[in-house]
Coordinates of N, CA and C in Angstrom, one line a residue:
M2 N 10.3 -10.9 14.8 CA 11.2 -9.9 14.8 C 11.7 -9.6 16.2
P3 N 12.9 -9.3 16.3 CA 13.4 -9.2 17.9 C 12.7 -7.9 18.5
T4 N 12.5 -8.0 19.9 CA 11.9 -6.8 20.5 C 12.6 -6.6 21.6
Q5 N 14.1 -6.6 21.6 CA 15.0 -6.4 22.5 C 16.4 -6.3 22.1
L6 N 17.3 -5.4 22.6 CA 18.8 -5.2 22.4 C 19.4 -5.7 23.6
D7 N 20.2 -6.6 23.6 CA 21.0 -7.0 24.9 C 22.6 -7.1 24.4
R8 N 23.1 -6.2 24.8 CA 24.5 -6.0 24.7 C 25.2 -5.8 26.2
E9 N 26.6 -5.9 26.0 CA 27.3 -5.7 27.4 C 26.9 -4.5 28.0
M10 N 27.0 -3.2 27.3 CA 26.8 -2.0 28.0 C 25.3 -1.4 27.6
L11 N 24.5 -2.1 27.1 CA 23.1 -1.6 26.7 C 22.1 -2.6 26.8
K12 N 21.0 -2.4 27.2 CA 19.9 -3.3 27.3 C 18.6 -2.6 27.0
F13 N 17.8 -2.8 25.9 CA 16.7 -2.1 25.7 C 15.7 -3.1 25.1
K14 N 14.4 -2.8 25.6 CA 13.4 -3.6 25.4 C 12.2 -2.5 24.7
F15 N 11.3 -3.0 23.7 CA 10.5 -2.3 23.0 C 9.3 -3.3 22.5
H16 N 8.3 -2.4 22.3 CA 7.0 -3.2 21.8 C 7.0 -2.9 20.1
L17 N 6.5 -3.6 19.5 CA 6.4 -3.8 18.0 C 4.8 -3.2 17.9
I18 N 4.5 -2.2 17.0 CA 3.1 -2.1 16.7 C 3.0 -2.3 15.2
S19 N 1.9 -3.0 14.9 CA 1.7 -3.4 13.4 C 0.9 -2.4 13.0
L20 N 1.5 -1.5 11.9 CA 0.7 -0.4 11.4 C -0.8 -1.0 10.6
S21 N -0.6 -2.2 10.2 CA -1.9 -2.7 9.6 C -3.1 -3.1 10.5
K22 N -2.8 -2.8 11.7 CA -3.8 -3.0 12.7 C -4.3 -1.7 13.2
L23 N -3.7 -0.6 12.9 CA -4.4 0.7 13.3 C -5.2 1.3 12.4
D24 N -6.1 2.2 12.6 CA -7.1 2.7 11.9 C -6.4 3.9 11.2
Y25 N -6.6 3.9 9.7 CA -5.9 4.9 9.0 C -6.3 6.3 9.4
H26 N -7.5 6.6 9.9 CA -8.2 7.8 10.4 C -7.0 8.3 11.4
L27 N -6.5 7.6 12.1 CA -5.3 8.2 13.1 C -4.3 8.9 12.3
F28 N -3.8 8.5 11.3 CA -2.8 9.2 10.5 C -3.4 10.3 9.8
L29 N -4.6 10.3 9.4 CA -5.3 11.5 8.7 C -5.3 12.8 9.6
K30 N -5.3 12.5 11.0 CA -5.5 13.7 11.9 C -4.2 14.4 11.9
S31 N -3.2 13.9 11.5 CA -1.6 14.6 11.6 C -1.7 15.7 10.6
N32 N -0.8 16.6 11.0 CA -0.5 17.7 10.1 C 0.7 17.6 9.5
K33 N 1.4 16.5 9.6 CA 2.7 16.2 9.0 C 2.6 15.2 7.9
P34 N 2.7 15.6 6.7 CA 2.7 14.5 5.5 C 3.5 13.3 5.6
E35 N 4.5 13.6 6.5 CA 5.3 12.2 6.7 C 4.6 11.3 7.4
E36 N 3.7 11.6 8.3 CA 2.8 10.7 9.1 C 1.7 10.4 8.3
I37 N 1.0 11.3 7.5 CA -0.3 11.0 6.8 C -0.1 9.9 5.8
I38 N 1.1 9.9 5.2 CA 1.5 8.8 4.2 C 1.5 7.3 4.8
L39 N 1.8 7.2 6.0 CA 1.7 6.0 6.7 C 0.4 5.3 6.9
G40 N -0.5 6.2 6.6 CA -2.0 5.7 6.6 C -2.4 4.6 5.5
I41 N -1.4 4.7 4.5 CA -1.7 3.6 3.4 C -1.2 2.3 4.0
L42 N -0.5 2.1 5.0 CA -0.4 0.8 5.6 C -1.3 0.5 6.6
A43 N -2.1 1.3 7.1 CA -3.0 1.0 8.1 C -4.3 0.2 7.6
D44 N -5.3 -0.1 8.5 CA -6.4 -0.7 8.4 C -7.5 0.2 7.8
F45 N -8.1 0.0 6.7 CA -9.1 0.9 6.2 C -10.6 0.5 6.8
K46 N -10.6 -0.3 7.6 CA -11.7 -0.8 8.3 C -12.7 -1.1 7.2
E47 N -14.0 -0.5 7.2 CA -15.1 -0.8 6.3 C -15.0 0.1 5.1
D48 N -14.1 1.1 5.0 CA -14.0 2.1 4.0 C -13.5 1.4 2.8
E49 N -14.0 1.8 1.5 CA -13.5 1.4 0.3 C -12.0 1.7 0.3
P50 N -11.1 1.0 -0.2 CA -9.8 1.4 -0.4 C -9.7 2.8 -1.2
E51 N -10.4 2.8 -2.5 CA -10.3 3.9 -3.2 C -10.8 5.2 -2.4
N52 N -11.6 5.2 -1.6 CA -12.0 6.3 -0.8 C -11.0 6.7 0.3
A53 N -10.4 5.6 0.8 CA -9.4 5.9 1.9 C -8.1 6.5 1.2
I54 N -7.8 6.1 0.1 CA -6.5 6.6 -0.7 C -6.9 8.0 -1.0
K55 N -8.1 8.3 -1.5 CA -8.5 9.9 -1.8 C -8.3 10.7 -0.6
Q56 N -8.7 10.2 0.5 CA -8.6 11.0 1.7 C -7.0 11.3 2.0
I57 N -6.3 10.2 2.0 CA -4.9 10.3 2.3 C -4.3 11.5 1.3
I58 N -4.5 11.1 0.0 CA -4.1 12.0 -0.9 C -4.4 13.5 -0.5
H59 N -5.7 13.8 -0.4 CA -6.2 15.1 -0.1 C -5.6 15.7 1.2
R60 N -5.4 14.9 2.2 CA -4.5 15.5 3.5 C -3.1 15.7 3.1
I61 N -2.4 14.9 2.3 CA -1.2 15.4 1.9 C -1.0 16.5 1.1
E62 N -2.0 16.9 0.2 CA -2.1 18.1 -0.5 C -2.4 19.3 0.4
E63 N -3.0 19.0 1.5 CA -3.4 20.1 2.4 C -2.3 20.4 3.3
T64 N -1.4 19.6 3.7 CA -0.2 19.8 4.5 C 1.1 19.9 3.8
A65 N 1.3 19.6 2.7 CA 2.7 19.6 2.0 C 2.9 20.9 1.7
E66 N 4.0 21.5 1.8 CA 4.6 22.8 1.4 C 5.3 22.8 0.1
G67 N 4.8 23.2 -1.0 CA 5.3 23.3 -2.3 C 5.3 22.1 -3.1
G68 N 5.5 22.4 -4.3 CA 5.2 21.2 -5.4 C 6.2 20.1 -5.2
F69 N 7.7 20.8 -5.1 CA 8.6 19.4 -4.9 C 8.4 18.7 -3.8
S70 N 8.0 19.2 -2.7 CA 7.8 18.2 -1.5 C 6.4 17.5 -1.8
L71 N 5.5 18.0 -2.4 CA 4.4 17.1 -2.8 C 4.6 16.1 -3.7
K72 N 5.5 16.3 -4.7 CA 5.9 15.1 -5.6 C 6.8 14.0 -4.8
R73 N 7.5 14.4 -3.7 CA 8.4 13.6 -3.0 C 7.3 12.8 -2.1
Y74 N 6.4 13.4 -1.5 CA 5.3 12.6 -0.6 C 4.5 11.7 -1.6
F75 N 4.3 12.0 -2.6 CA 3.4 11.1 -3.6 C 4.3 9.8 -4.0
N76 N 5.6 10.1 -4.1 CA 6.3 9.0 -4.6 C 6.5 8.1 -3.4
Q77 N 6.6 8.6 -2.3 CA 6.8 7.8 -1.0 C 5.5 7.1 -0.9
L78 N 4.3 7.7 -1.0 CA 3.2 7.0 -0.9 C 3.0 5.6 -1.9
R79 N 3.3 6.1 -3.2 CA 3.4 5.0 -4.2 C 4.1 3.7 -3.8
I80 N 5.4 4.0 -3.2 CA 6.2 2.9 -2.8 C 5.5 2.3 -1.6
L81 N 5.0 3.0 -0.5 CA 4.3 2.3 0.6 C 2.9 1.4 0.0
A82 N 2.5 2.0 -0.9 CA 1.2 1.3 -1.5 C 1.6 0.1 -2.1
Q83 N 2.9 -0.1 -2.5 CA 3.2 -1.3 -3.2 C 3.6 -2.2 -2.0
L84 N 4.2 -1.7 -1.1 CA 4.5 -2.6 0.2 C 3.1 -3.2 0.6
R85 N 2.2 -2.4 0.7 CA 0.8 -2.7 1.2 C 0.3 -4.0 0.3
N86 N 0.6 -4.1 -0.8 CA -0.1 -4.9 -1.8 C 0.9 -6.1 -1.9
S87 N 2.0 -6.2 -1.4 CA 2.8 -7.3 -1.4 C 2.7 -8.4 -0.5

């Protein structure tokens, strides 16, 4: 994957970070459900996947505001979980 953009009037370089190499606990510390759901793509380390997913779901429930947003976050979590498994 490219890590730089080199155009006539713009030059930009950046580092890629693989979410699968980050500890999922890092995402659990967030107070933003949008960030917490990314934990599903991270490394569960020695934790059982079922336990890690339960923790992610619990944190989403704690931080989401309202039933509509909770459903939206769970739908996003489901989609990301499918990406993890592919």
